[in-house]
Coordinates of C-alpha atoms in Angstrom, one line a residue:
M1 CA 0.0 0.0 0.0
R2 CA 1.4 3.3 -1.1
S3 CA 1.7 6.1 1.4
P4 CA -0.2 9.3 0.7
R5 CA 2.8 11.3 1.7
R6 CA 5.0 10.1 -1.3
H7 CA 3.6 12.9 -3.6
P8 CA 3.0 15.9 -1.4
L9 CA 2.8 18.3 -4.5
L10 CA 0.3 16.2 -6.5
V11 CA -2.9 17.9 -5.3
P12 CA -1.6 21.5 -5.6
A13 CA -0.3 20.7 -9.1
L14 CA -3.7 19.3 -10.2
L15 CA -5.5 22.3 -8.8
C16 CA -3.1 24.6 -10.8
G17 CA -3.7 22.6 -13.9
L18 CA -7.5 22.8 -13.5
A19 CA -7.2 26.6 -13.0
V20 CA -5.2 27.0 -16.2
L21 CA -7.7 24.9 -18.2
A22 CA -10.5 26.9 -16.8
A23 CA -8.8 30.2 -17.8
R24 CA -8.2 29.1 -21.4
P25 CA -10.5 30.7 -24.0
T26 CA -13.2 28.5 -25.5
D27 CA -13.6 28.2 -29.3
A28 CA -16.2 30.9 -29.2
A29 CA -14.3 33.3 -27.0
D30 CA -12.2 36.3 -28.0
D31 CA -9.7 35.6 -30.7
G32 CA -7.0 38.0 -29.4
A33 CA -8.3 41.0 -31.4
G34 CA -11.4 41.8 -29.4
R35 CA -13.6 39.7 -31.7
R36 CA -15.5 36.4 -31.4
G37 CA -13.7 33.5 -33.0
D38 CA -16.9 32.1 -34.6
D39 CA -18.9 33.6 -37.4
D40 CA -22.1 34.2 -35.3
F41 CA -21.3 37.8 -34.7
G42 CA -19.2 38.5 -37.7
I43 CA -22.0 37.8 -40.2
S44 CA -24.2 40.4 -38.5
A45 CA -21.5 43.1 -38.8
Q46 CA -20.8 42.0 -42.4
V47 CA -24.5 42.4 -43.3
A48 CA -24.6 45.8 -41.6
R49 CA -21.5 46.9 -43.5
L50 CA -22.8 45.5 -46.8
Y51 CA -26.1 47.2 -46.2
Q52 CA -24.4 50.6 -45.9
D53 CA -22.1 49.8 -48.9
A54 CA -25.2 48.9 -51.0
A55 CA -26.9 52.1 -50.0
V56 CA -23.9 54.1 -51.0
A57 CA -23.6 52.2 -54.3
S58 CA -27.3 52.7 -55.0
R59 CA -26.9 56.4 -54.4
Q60 CA -23.9 56.6 -56.7
Y61 CA -25.7 54.6 -59.3
E62 CA -28.8 56.8 -59.1
K63 CA -26.6 59.9 -59.3
G64 CA -24.8 58.4 -62.4
H65 CA -28.2 57.7 -63.9
R66 CA -29.3 61.3 -63.3
E67 CA -26.1 62.5 -64.8
A68 CA -26.6 60.3 -67.8
E69 CA -30.1 61.7 -68.3
A70 CA -28.7 65.2 -68.0
Q71 CA -25.9 64.4 -70.4
R72 CA -28.5 62.9 -72.8
A73 CA -30.4 66.2 -72.7
R74 CA -27.2 68.1 -73.3
A75 CA -26.3 65.8 -76.1
Q76 CA -29.7 66.5 -77.7
R77 CA -29.2 70.2 -77.4
L78 CA -25.7 69.8 -78.8
D79 CA -27.1 67.8 -81.7
G80 CA -29.4 70.7 -82.5
L81 CA -26.4 73.2 -82.4
L82 CA -24.3 70.9 -84.6
A83 CA -27.2 70.6 -87.0
R84 CA -27.4 74.4 -87.2
E85 CA -23.6 74.6 -87.7
R86 CA -23.9 72.1 -90.6
R87 CA -26.6 74.3 -92.2
E88 CA -24.4 77.4 -91.7
I89 CA -21.5 75.6 -93.3
A90 CA -23.7 74.6 -96.3
V91 CA -24.8 78.2 -96.7
L92 CA -21.2 79.4 -96.5
N93 CA -20.2 76.9 -99.2
E94 CA -23.1 78.1 -101.4
D95 CA -21.8 81.7 -100.8
V96 CA -18.3 80.8 -101.8
G97 CA -19.6 79.2 -105.0
R98 CA -21.9 82.1 -105.8
I99 CA -19.1 84.6 -105.2
A100 CA -16.7 82.6 -107.4
R101 CA -19.3 82.4 -110.2
A102 CA -20.0 86.1 -110.0
Q103 CA -16.3 86.9 -110.1
Y104 CA -15.9 84.7 -113.2
R105 CA -18.8 86.4 -114.9
D106 CA -17.5 89.8 -114.0
G107 CA -14.2 89.1 -115.5
G108 CA -12.4 88.6 -112.2
G109 CA -10.7 85.6 -113.8
L110 CA -9.1 87.6 -116.7
P111 CA -5.4 88.3 -116.6
L112 CA -4.4 91.8 -115.7
A113 CA -3.0 92.5 -119.3
A114 CA -6.3 91.5 -120.8
Q115 CA -8.2 93.8 -118.4
I116 CA -5.9 96.8 -119.4
I117 CA -6.5 96.1 -123.1
L118 CA -10.3 95.8 -122.6
A119 CA -10.7 98.7 -120.3
G120 CA -12.2 101.8 -121.9
S121 CA -10.4 104.3 -119.6
P122 CA -8.0 104.3 -116.6
D123 CA -11.0 105.0 -114.3
E124 CA -12.8 101.9 -115.6
L125 CA -9.6 99.9 -115.1
M126 CA -9.3 101.1 -111.5
R127 CA -13.0 100.4 -110.8
G128 CA -12.6 96.9 -112.2
Q129 CA -9.5 96.3 -110.0
H130 CA -11.3 97.6 -106.9
V131 CA -14.3 95.3 -107.5
F132 CA -11.9 92.4 -108.1
S133 CA -10.0 93.0 -104.9
R134 CA -13.3 93.2 -102.8
T135 CA -14.6 90.1 -104.5
A136 CA -11.4 88.2 -103.9
L137 CA -11.4 89.3 -100.3
A138 CA -15.0 88.2 -99.9
V139 CA -14.1 84.8 -101.3
D140 CA -11.1 84.4 -99.0
N141 CA -13.1 85.4 -96.0
A142 CA -15.9 83.0 -96.9
I143 CA -13.5 80.1 -97.4
D144 CA -11.7 80.9 -94.1
K145 CA -15.0 81.1 -92.2
S146 CA -16.2 77.9 -93.7
R147 CA -13.0 76.1 -92.7
R148 CA -13.2 77.4 -89.1
A149 CA -16.8 76.3 -88.9
E150 CA -16.0 72.8 -90.1
A151 CA -13.0 72.6 -87.7
R152 CA -15.3 73.7 -84.8
L153 CA -17.9 71.2 -85.9
V154 CA -15.4 68.3 -85.8
A155 CA -14.1 69.4 -82.4
D156 CA -17.6 69.7 -80.9
E157 CA -18.7 66.3 -82.3
A158 CA -15.5 64.7 -80.9
R159 CA -16.0 66.3 -77.5
A160 CA -19.6 65.2 -77.3
A161 CA -18.8 61.7 -78.3
G162 CA -16.0 61.5 -75.7
A163 CA -18.2 62.8 -72.9
W164 CA -20.9 60.3 -73.8
R165 CA -18.4 57.4 -73.9
A166 CA -16.9 58.4 -70.5
L167 CA -20.4 58.6 -69.0
E168 CA -21.5 55.2 -70.3
R169 CA -18.2 53.7 -69.0
R170 CA -18.8 55.2 -65.6
S171 CA -22.4 54.0 -65.5
A172 CA -21.4 50.5 -66.4
E173 CA -18.8 50.4 -63.7
L174 CA -21.3 51.6 -61.1
A175 CA -23.8 49.0 -62.2
V176 CA -21.2 46.2 -61.8
L177 CA -20.2 47.5 -58.4
K178 CA -23.8 47.7 -57.2
K179 CA -24.6 44.2 -58.5
G180 CA -21.5 42.7 -56.8
I181 CA -22.4 44.3 -53.4
E182 CA -26.0 43.2 -53.7
Q183 CA -25.0 39.6 -54.4
K184 CA -22.7 39.5 -51.4
L185 CA -25.3 41.1 -49.3
D186 CA -28.0 38.6 -50.4
E187 CA -25.7 35.7 -49.5
A188 CA -24.8 37.2 -46.1
R189 CA -28.4 37.9 -45.3
W190 CA -29.5 34.3 -45.6
Q191 CA -26.5 33.2 -43.5
L192 CA -27.7 35.6 -40.9
Q193 CA -31.2 34.3 -41.1
G194 CA -29.9 30.7 -40.8
Q195 CA -28.3 31.7 -37.5
A196 CA -31.5 33.4 -36.4
G197 CA -33.5 30.2 -37.1
A198 CA -31.1 28.2 -35.1
S199 CA -31.4 30.6 -32.2
V200 CA -35.2 30.5 -32.3
A201 CA -35.2 26.7 -32.5
A202 CA -32.9 26.5 -29.5
G203 CA -34.9 29.2 -27.7
A204 CA -31.8 31.0 -26.7
C205 CA -30.4 34.3 -28.0
R206 CA -26.8 34.6 -29.3
G207 CA -26.3 37.9 -27.5
A208 CA -26.0 41.4 -28.7
V209 CA -24.0 42.2 -31.8
R210 CA -22.4 45.6 -31.4
L211 CA -22.9 47.3 -34.8
D212 CA -21.1 50.5 -35.9
Q213 CA -23.8 53.1 -35.4
P214 CA -24.5 55.5 -38.2
P215 CA -24.0 59.2 -37.5
Q216 CA -27.1 60.9 -36.1
A217 CA -28.6 63.4 -38.5
P218 CA -28.5 66.9 -37.2
G219 CA -31.8 68.1 -35.9
A220 CA -33.2 64.5 -35.7
G221 CA -36.5 64.4 -33.8
A222 CA -37.4 62.6 -30.6
W223 CA -39.1 59.8 -32.6
V224 CA -38.3 58.0 -35.9
A225 CA -39.6 55.3 -38.0
P226 CA -38.2 51.9 -36.9
V227 CA -36.7 51.2 -40.4
E228 CA -35.8 53.0 -43.5
G229 CA -36.6 52.1 -47.1
Y230 CA -39.7 50.1 -46.2
E231 CA -43.0 49.3 -47.7
L232 CA -46.0 49.0 -45.4
S233 CA -47.6 45.6 -45.5
A234 CA -50.0 44.1 -43.0
G235 CA -51.6 46.9 -40.9
F236 CA -53.0 47.1 -37.4
G237 CA -56.3 45.3 -36.9
S238 CA -56.1 43.4 -40.3
G239 CA -57.3 39.8 -40.4
G240 CA -55.5 36.7 -41.6
A241 CA -54.9 33.0 -40.9
R242 CA -51.6 33.7 -39.3
W243 CA -53.2 35.6 -36.3
A244 CA -55.6 34.2 -33.7
N245 CA -57.7 37.4 -33.8
R246 CA -56.4 40.5 -35.5
H247 CA -53.0 41.8 -36.4
T248 CA -51.6 43.7 -33.4
G249 CA -49.0 45.8 -35.1
Q250 CA -47.7 47.4 -38.3
D251 CA -45.5 45.3 -40.6
F252 CA -42.7 47.0 -42.6
A253 CA -41.6 44.9 -45.6
V254 CA -37.8 45.2 -45.7
P255 CA -35.0 42.8 -46.7
I256 CA -33.3 40.5 -44.2
G257 CA -30.5 42.4 -42.3
T258 CA -32.0 45.8 -42.6
P259 CA -31.0 47.8 -39.5
V260 CA -33.9 48.2 -37.1
R261 CA -33.9 51.5 -35.1
A262 CA -35.3 52.4 -31.7
A263 CA -38.3 54.5 -32.4
G264 CA -37.6 56.7 -29.4
A265 CA -35.5 57.0 -26.3
G266 CA -36.0 54.4 -23.7
R267 CA -34.8 51.3 -21.9
V268 CA -34.7 47.7 -23.3
V269 CA -37.1 45.7 -21.1
K270 CA -37.1 42.5 -23.1
V271 CA -34.9 40.5 -25.5
S272 CA -36.4 37.2 -26.4
C273 CA -35.6 34.4 -29.0
G274 CA -38.4 32.0 -29.4
G275 CA -42.2 31.8 -29.8
P276 CA -44.4 33.2 -32.5
F277 CA -42.5 36.5 -32.6
G278 CA -39.1 34.8 -33.1
I279 CA -36.3 37.1 -32.1
E280 CA -37.9 40.3 -30.5
I281 CA -37.0 43.4 -28.5
V282 CA -39.3 45.4 -26.3
I283 CA -38.4 49.0 -25.3
G284 CA -40.1 51.0 -22.5
H285 CA -40.4 54.7 -23.2
P286 CA -41.1 57.7 -20.9
G287 CA -44.8 58.3 -20.7
G288 CA -45.7 54.7 -20.2
Y289 CA -45.6 53.3 -23.8
Y290 CA -43.7 50.3 -25.1
T291 CA -42.5 49.5 -28.6
Q292 CA -41.9 45.9 -29.8
Y293 CA -39.7 44.9 -32.7
A294 CA -40.2 41.3 -33.8
H295 CA -39.2 38.6 -36.3
L296 CA -35.6 39.9 -36.2
A297 CA -32.5 38.1 -37.5
A298 CA -30.2 39.6 -34.8
V299 CA -30.1 41.9 -31.8
A300 CA -27.7 44.7 -31.1
V301 CA -28.7 45.6 -27.6
D302 CA -28.9 43.8 -24.2
Q303 CA -31.8 43.8 -21.8
G304 CA -31.6 46.7 -19.4
E305 CA -29.7 48.9 -21.9
N306 CA -30.7 52.5 -22.5
V307 CA -31.2 53.5 -26.2
V308 CA -31.6 56.8 -28.0
P309 CA -33.9 57.6 -31.0
G310 CA -32.6 56.1 -34.3
Q311 CA -30.1 53.8 -32.6
W312 CA -29.6 50.5 -34.4
I313 CA -31.0 47.9 -32.0
G314 CA -31.1 44.9 -34.3
Q315 CA -31.5 43.6 -37.9
S316 CA -34.7 42.6 -39.5
G317 CA -35.4 39.0 -40.5
T318 CA -38.1 36.4 -40.8
S319 CA -37.8 34.5 -37.6
G320 CA -40.8 33.0 -35.7
N321 CA -44.3 32.9 -37.2
S322 CA -43.3 34.8 -40.4
T323 CA -44.0 34.2 -44.0
G324 CA -41.3 36.5 -45.4
P325 CA -38.7 39.2 -44.4
H326 CA -40.3 42.1 -42.5
L327 CA -40.3 43.9 -39.3
H328 CA -43.3 43.6 -37.0
F329 CA -43.7 46.8 -35.0
E330 CA -46.1 47.3 -32.1
V331 CA -46.9 50.1 -29.7
R332 CA -48.3 48.9 -26.3
V333 CA -49.4 50.3 -23.0
T334 CA -47.7 47.4 -21.2
P335 CA -44.6 45.3 -22.0
E336 CA -46.8 42.3 -22.8
T337 CA -49.0 41.3 -25.7
G338 CA -52.7 42.2 -25.6
S339 CA -52.3 45.9 -25.0
A340 CA -51.4 47.1 -28.5
V341 CA -52.6 50.4 -30.0
D342 CA -52.4 51.4 -33.7
P343 CA -48.8 52.4 -34.3
V344 CA -49.5 54.5 -37.5
P345 CA -51.5 57.3 -35.9
W346 CA -49.4 57.0 -32.7
L347 CA -46.2 57.7 -34.7
A348 CA -47.9 60.4 -36.8
A349 CA -48.9 62.2 -33.5
R350 CA -45.2 62.3 -32.7
G351 CA -44.1 63.8 -36.0
V352 CA -43.4 60.5 -37.8
P353 CA -45.9 60.0 -40.7
L354 CA -45.6 56.6 -42.4
G355 CA -46.2 56.2 -46.1

């Protein structure tokens, strides 16, 4: 039988080893750069960045489209000017021909010796020479003007063609850029929704994803719409097979991953992942009202956190009892279901008309 005194350092060594193992980061812990090692949080941030990139690309594309329309109008005006220049050149050419024919008929083409012989007097000879000089000068001026006009026409046509080619090339580049960003965004959106579905199935939230907040617009009001770039779909009180009684909120049709904003200042009283609303957030506001944001794909706030108007609190999705990507938005007089009021007139009364 071995004596327990033979390894007096065994127990402390084991305890130290267990402490070291407990202190080691797990696979989902920080990767050394302040980020999670898995993709759960990275895909949310990627969608948010791509969402902003797509918005910028869309604005640039629309700006290029407007510039193309303006350039098209300028090109049409220039075509009119060039057509007028062509007509003027044709008139100049006719003038040159007419002057040359008149000069020939008037004897401008005769040699000087012949004009001296045929002249009846010195005065007649001088008058003939004067007429000839003026006619020759008119012909030279007309030819020079015609040549300048033709050179200007060629330069104007080349400049117009070059500007149009550059604009078409820029428009094509913007279209390719916009399409590429939208393809990446669409792929990332469905990855995000897949993670949301897994969270709802497990009934456990993945935790808040800290998104880079957009700069607040100067003079922003105390209340804002919960999303931008939306289309209103199912409204408050509408019927349907998906609801036990009537629809209790206002739906905003938006793509997956669209940033969801706090409608007003308040405190997050609930973050939940599971049930018919899928991933949802409830915010309590001063004055006794609550707003709910449901069917999300991700959350960007924690329960108990204070928020300001327009702050990104999550990303839209189609989690829970949802037939397609949208945000379900409710206004309540209590944090729980069954106390909803129509959010459209409620927001309108606070300076946020929806349309």
